[in-house]
Tab-separated table of C-alpha atoms in Angstrom:
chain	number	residue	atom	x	y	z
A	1	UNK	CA	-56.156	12.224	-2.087
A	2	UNK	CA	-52.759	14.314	-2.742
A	3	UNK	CA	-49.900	11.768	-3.450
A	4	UNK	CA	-46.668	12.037	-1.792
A	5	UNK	CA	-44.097	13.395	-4.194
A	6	UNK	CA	-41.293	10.364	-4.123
A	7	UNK	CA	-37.792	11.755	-2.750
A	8	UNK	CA	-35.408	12.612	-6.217
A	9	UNK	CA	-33.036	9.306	-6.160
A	10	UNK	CA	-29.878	9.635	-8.151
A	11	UNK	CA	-29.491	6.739	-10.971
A	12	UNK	CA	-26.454	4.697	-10.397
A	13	UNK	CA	-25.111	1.634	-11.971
A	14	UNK	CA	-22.848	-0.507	-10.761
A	15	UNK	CA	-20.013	-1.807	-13.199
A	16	UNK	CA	-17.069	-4.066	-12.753
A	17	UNK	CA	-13.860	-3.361	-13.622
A	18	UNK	CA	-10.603	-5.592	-13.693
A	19	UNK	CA	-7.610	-3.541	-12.454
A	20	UNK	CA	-4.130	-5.102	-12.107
A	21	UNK	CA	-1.526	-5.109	-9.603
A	22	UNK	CA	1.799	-6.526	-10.687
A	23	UNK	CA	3.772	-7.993	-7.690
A	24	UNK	CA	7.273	-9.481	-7.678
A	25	UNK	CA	6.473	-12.584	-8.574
A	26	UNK	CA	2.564	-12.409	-10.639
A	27	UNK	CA	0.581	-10.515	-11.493
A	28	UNK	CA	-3.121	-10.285	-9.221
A	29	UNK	CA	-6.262	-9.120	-10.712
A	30	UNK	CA	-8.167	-7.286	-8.184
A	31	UNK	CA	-12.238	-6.481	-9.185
A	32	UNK	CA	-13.150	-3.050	-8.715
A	33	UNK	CA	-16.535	-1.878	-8.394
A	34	UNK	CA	-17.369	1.464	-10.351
A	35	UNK	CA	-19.813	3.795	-10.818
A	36	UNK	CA	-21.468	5.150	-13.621
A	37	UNK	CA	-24.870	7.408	-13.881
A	38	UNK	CA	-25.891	11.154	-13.188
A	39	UNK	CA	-23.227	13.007	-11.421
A	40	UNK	CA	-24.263	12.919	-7.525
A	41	UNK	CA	-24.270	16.338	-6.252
A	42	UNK	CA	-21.770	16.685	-3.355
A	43	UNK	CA	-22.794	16.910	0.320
A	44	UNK	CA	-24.327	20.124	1.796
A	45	UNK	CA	-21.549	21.647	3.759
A	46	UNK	CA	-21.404	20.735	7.882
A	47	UNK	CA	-20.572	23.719	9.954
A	48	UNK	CA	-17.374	24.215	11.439
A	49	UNK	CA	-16.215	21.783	14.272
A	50	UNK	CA	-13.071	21.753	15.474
A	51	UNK	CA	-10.881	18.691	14.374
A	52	UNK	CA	-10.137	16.427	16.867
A	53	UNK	CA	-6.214	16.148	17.204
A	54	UNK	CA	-5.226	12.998	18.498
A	55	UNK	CA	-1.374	11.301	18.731
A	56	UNK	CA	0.223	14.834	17.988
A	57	UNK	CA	3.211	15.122	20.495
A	58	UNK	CA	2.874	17.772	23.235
A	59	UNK	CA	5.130	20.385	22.193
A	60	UNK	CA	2.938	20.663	19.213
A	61	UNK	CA	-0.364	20.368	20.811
A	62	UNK	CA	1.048	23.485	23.234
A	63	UNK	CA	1.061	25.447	19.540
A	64	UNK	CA	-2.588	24.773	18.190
A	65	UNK	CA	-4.515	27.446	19.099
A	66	UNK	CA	-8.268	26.725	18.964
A	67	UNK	CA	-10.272	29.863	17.027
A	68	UNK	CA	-12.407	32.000	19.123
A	69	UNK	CA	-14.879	32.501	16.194
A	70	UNK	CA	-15.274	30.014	13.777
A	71	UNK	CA	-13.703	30.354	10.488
A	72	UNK	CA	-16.596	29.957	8.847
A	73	UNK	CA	-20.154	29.984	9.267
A	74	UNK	CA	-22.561	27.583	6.824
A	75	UNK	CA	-26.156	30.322	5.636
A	76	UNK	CA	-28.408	27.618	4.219
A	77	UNK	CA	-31.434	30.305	2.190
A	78	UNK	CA	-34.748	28.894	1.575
A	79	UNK	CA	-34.146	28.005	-1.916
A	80	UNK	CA	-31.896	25.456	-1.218
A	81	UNK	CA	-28.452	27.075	-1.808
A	82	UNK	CA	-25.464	27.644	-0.048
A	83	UNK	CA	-23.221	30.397	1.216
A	84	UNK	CA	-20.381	30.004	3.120
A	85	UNK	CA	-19.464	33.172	4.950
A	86	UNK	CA	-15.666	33.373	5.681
A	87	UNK	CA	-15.593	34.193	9.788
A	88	UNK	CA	-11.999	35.772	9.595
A	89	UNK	CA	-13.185	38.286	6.555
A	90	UNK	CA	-16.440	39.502	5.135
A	91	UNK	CA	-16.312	37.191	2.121
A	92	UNK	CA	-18.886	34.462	1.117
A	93	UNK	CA	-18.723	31.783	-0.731
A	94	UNK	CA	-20.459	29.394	-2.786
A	95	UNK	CA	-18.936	25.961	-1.636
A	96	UNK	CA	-16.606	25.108	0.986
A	97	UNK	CA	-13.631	24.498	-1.386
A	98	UNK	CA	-13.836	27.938	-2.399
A	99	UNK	CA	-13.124	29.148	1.043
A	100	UNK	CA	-10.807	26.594	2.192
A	101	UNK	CA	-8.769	28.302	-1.278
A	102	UNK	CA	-9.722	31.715	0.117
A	103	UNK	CA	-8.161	30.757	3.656
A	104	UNK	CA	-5.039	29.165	2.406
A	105	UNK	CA	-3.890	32.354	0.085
A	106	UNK	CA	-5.327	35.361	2.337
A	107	UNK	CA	-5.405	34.224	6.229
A	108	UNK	CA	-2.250	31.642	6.291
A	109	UNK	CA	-0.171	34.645	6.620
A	110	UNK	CA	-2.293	35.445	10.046
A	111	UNK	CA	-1.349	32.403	11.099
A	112	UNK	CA	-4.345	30.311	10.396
A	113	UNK	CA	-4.185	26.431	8.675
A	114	UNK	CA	-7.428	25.705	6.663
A	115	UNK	CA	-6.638	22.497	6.933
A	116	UNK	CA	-6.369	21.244	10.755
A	117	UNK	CA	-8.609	24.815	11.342
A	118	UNK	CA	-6.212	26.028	13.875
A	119	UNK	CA	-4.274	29.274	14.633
A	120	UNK	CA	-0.385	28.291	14.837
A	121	UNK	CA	1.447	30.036	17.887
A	122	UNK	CA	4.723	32.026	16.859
A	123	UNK	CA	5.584	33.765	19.953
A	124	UNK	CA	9.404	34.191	18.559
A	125	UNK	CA	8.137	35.501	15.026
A	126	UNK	CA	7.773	38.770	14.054
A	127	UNK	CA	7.610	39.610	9.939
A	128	UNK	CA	5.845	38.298	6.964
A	129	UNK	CA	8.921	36.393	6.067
A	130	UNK	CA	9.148	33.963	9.505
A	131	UNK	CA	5.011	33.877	9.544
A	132	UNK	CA	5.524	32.376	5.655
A	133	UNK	CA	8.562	30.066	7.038
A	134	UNK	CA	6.510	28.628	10.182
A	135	UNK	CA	3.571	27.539	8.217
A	136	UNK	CA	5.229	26.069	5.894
A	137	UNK	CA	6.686	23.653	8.132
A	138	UNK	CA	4.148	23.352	9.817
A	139	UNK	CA	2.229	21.735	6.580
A	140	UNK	CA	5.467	20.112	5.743
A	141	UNK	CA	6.122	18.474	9.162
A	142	UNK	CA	3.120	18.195	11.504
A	143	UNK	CA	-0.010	19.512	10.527
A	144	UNK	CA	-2.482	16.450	11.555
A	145	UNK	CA	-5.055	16.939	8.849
A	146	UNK	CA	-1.926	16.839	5.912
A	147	UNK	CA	-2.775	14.844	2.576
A	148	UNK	CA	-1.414	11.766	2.303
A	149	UNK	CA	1.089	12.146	-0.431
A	150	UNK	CA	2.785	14.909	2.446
A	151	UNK	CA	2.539	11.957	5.175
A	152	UNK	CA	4.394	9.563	2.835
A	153	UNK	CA	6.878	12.536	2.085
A	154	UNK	CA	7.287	12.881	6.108
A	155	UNK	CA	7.620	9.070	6.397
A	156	UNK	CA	10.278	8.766	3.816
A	157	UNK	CA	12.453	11.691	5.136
A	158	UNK	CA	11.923	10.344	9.527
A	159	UNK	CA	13.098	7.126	8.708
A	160	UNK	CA	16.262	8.172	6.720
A	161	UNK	CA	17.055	10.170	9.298
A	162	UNK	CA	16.335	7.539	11.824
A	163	UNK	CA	18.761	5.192	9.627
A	164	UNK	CA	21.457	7.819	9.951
A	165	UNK	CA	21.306	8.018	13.518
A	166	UNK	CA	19.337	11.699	13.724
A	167	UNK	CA	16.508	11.193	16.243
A	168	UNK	CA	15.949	14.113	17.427
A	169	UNK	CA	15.395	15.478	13.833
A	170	UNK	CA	13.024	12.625	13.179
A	171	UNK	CA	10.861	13.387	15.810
A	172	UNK	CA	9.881	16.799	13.923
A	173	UNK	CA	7.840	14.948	11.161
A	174	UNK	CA	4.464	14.028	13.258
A	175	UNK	CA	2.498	11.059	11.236
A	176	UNK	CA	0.127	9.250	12.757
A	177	UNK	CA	1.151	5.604	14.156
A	178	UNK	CA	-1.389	3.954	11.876
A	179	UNK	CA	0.289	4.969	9.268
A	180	UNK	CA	3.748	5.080	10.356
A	181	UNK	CA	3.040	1.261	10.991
A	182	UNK	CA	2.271	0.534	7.718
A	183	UNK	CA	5.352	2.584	5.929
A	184	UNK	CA	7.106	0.426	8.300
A	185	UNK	CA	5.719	-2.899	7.220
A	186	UNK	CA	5.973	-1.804	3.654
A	187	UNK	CA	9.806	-1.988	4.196
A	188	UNK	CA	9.967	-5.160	6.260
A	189	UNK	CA	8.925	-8.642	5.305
A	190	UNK	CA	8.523	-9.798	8.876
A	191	UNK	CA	5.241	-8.061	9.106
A	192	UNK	CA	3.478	-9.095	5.665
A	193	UNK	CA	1.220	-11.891	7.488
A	194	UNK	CA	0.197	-9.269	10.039
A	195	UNK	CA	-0.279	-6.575	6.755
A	196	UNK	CA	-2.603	-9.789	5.099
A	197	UNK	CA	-4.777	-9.626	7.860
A	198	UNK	CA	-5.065	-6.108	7.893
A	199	UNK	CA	-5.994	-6.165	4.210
A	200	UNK	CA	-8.393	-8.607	4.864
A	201	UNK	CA	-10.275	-6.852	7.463
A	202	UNK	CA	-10.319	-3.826	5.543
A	203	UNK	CA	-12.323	-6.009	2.737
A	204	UNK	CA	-9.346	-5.090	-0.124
A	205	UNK	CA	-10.008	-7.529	-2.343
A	206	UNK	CA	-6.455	-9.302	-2.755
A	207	UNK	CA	-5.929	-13.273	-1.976
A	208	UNK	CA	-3.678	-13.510	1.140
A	209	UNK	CA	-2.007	-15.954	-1.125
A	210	UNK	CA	-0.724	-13.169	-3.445
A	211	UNK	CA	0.800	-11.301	-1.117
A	212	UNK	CA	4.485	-12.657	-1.481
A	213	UNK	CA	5.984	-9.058	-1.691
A	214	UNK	CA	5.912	-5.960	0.183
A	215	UNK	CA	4.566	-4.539	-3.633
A	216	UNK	CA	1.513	-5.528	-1.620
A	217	UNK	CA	2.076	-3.363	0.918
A	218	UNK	CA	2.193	-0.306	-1.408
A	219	UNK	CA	-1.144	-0.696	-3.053
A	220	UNK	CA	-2.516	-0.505	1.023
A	221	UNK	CA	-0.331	2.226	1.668
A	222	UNK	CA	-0.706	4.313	-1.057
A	223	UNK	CA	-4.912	4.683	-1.055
């Protein structure tokens, strides 16, 4: 009888650690489980799938332009390993990151965002110079799949210019209404009971008690 070889199972301990948020008025200590063990080997690549682009208004929809090819393909060999073949150049890869780094240096300039995985349309744009200029706002202003430190940046700058009055500005930086909710709520004490519940649900580990500040706020917003 041949046994069954047992699947490889990566060691992990959980450990708890004690990390502290300091409000207004106290200070809350919020547990925080961590993990400590072998390093866990990241995911094996998916292939390419379009993102889904949902809330982004029309006149920016009208300038996605889905790729014909994909932009990558995922080559899986029989030894296990990886190879990501770039599907706008022949280059290849050994992880994703390394083409997504590829993509944002070498095909940005032929209109192409790694990040969202869509070609931009410039029908008015002509040179290197005004390809550079519209994908750059782009990221800055209303690429959907932007990091959140660049949504926070677009929050910050559409609601000073709503303040002053500038709404048709505004409306260029695109962020999602989840999370233009909750910039809002950060700056408005009339919707910390609603942000408690929120918290709650979302199983952050901070007494509704505590929250006598919109400091709260930030520590939702901000992760």
């Amino acid at each position: 009888m041949v046994p069954r070889a047992q699947a490889a199972v990566t060691e992990r301990r959980e450990m708890e650690e004690v990390r502290e948020i300091v409000l207004r008025s106290r200070t809350v200590r919020v547990p925080v489980a961590m993990q400590r063990g072998r390093e866990v080997e990241p995911a094996s690549p998916e292939a390419f799938h379009v993102p889904v682009v949902e809330g982004l208004p029309a006149q920016y929809q009208e300038l996605l332009v889905v790729p014909e090819i994909d932009p990558y393909t995922v080559i899986r060999n029989a030894d296990g390993s990886v190879i990501i073949e770039c599907g706008i150049c022949p280059k290849e890869f050994g992880t994703l990151k390394g083409w997504r780094i590829h993509a944002a240096k070498m095909h940005r300039q032929n209109g192409f965002c790694q990040k969202c995985g869509h070609f931009i349309e410039m029908p008015h744009v002509r040179s290197a110079e005004e390809v550079a200029a519209t994908m750059e706002l782009h990221s800055l202003e209303w690429c959907p799949m932007a990091t959140k430190a660049t949504m926070n940046e677009r929050a910050v700058k559409r609601r000073r210019l709503e303040l002053a009055g500038r709404n048709d500005e505004a409306a260029h930086y695109f962020i999602p209404a989840n999370l233009y909710f909750l910039f809002q709520a950060r700056n408005n004490d009339t919707f910390l009971p609603l942000m408690a519940k929120l918290m709650k649900d979302a199983a952050i580990a901070i007494p509704t008690s505590s929250i006598s500040s919109r400091s709260s706020i930030n520590v939702l917003f901000t992760q």
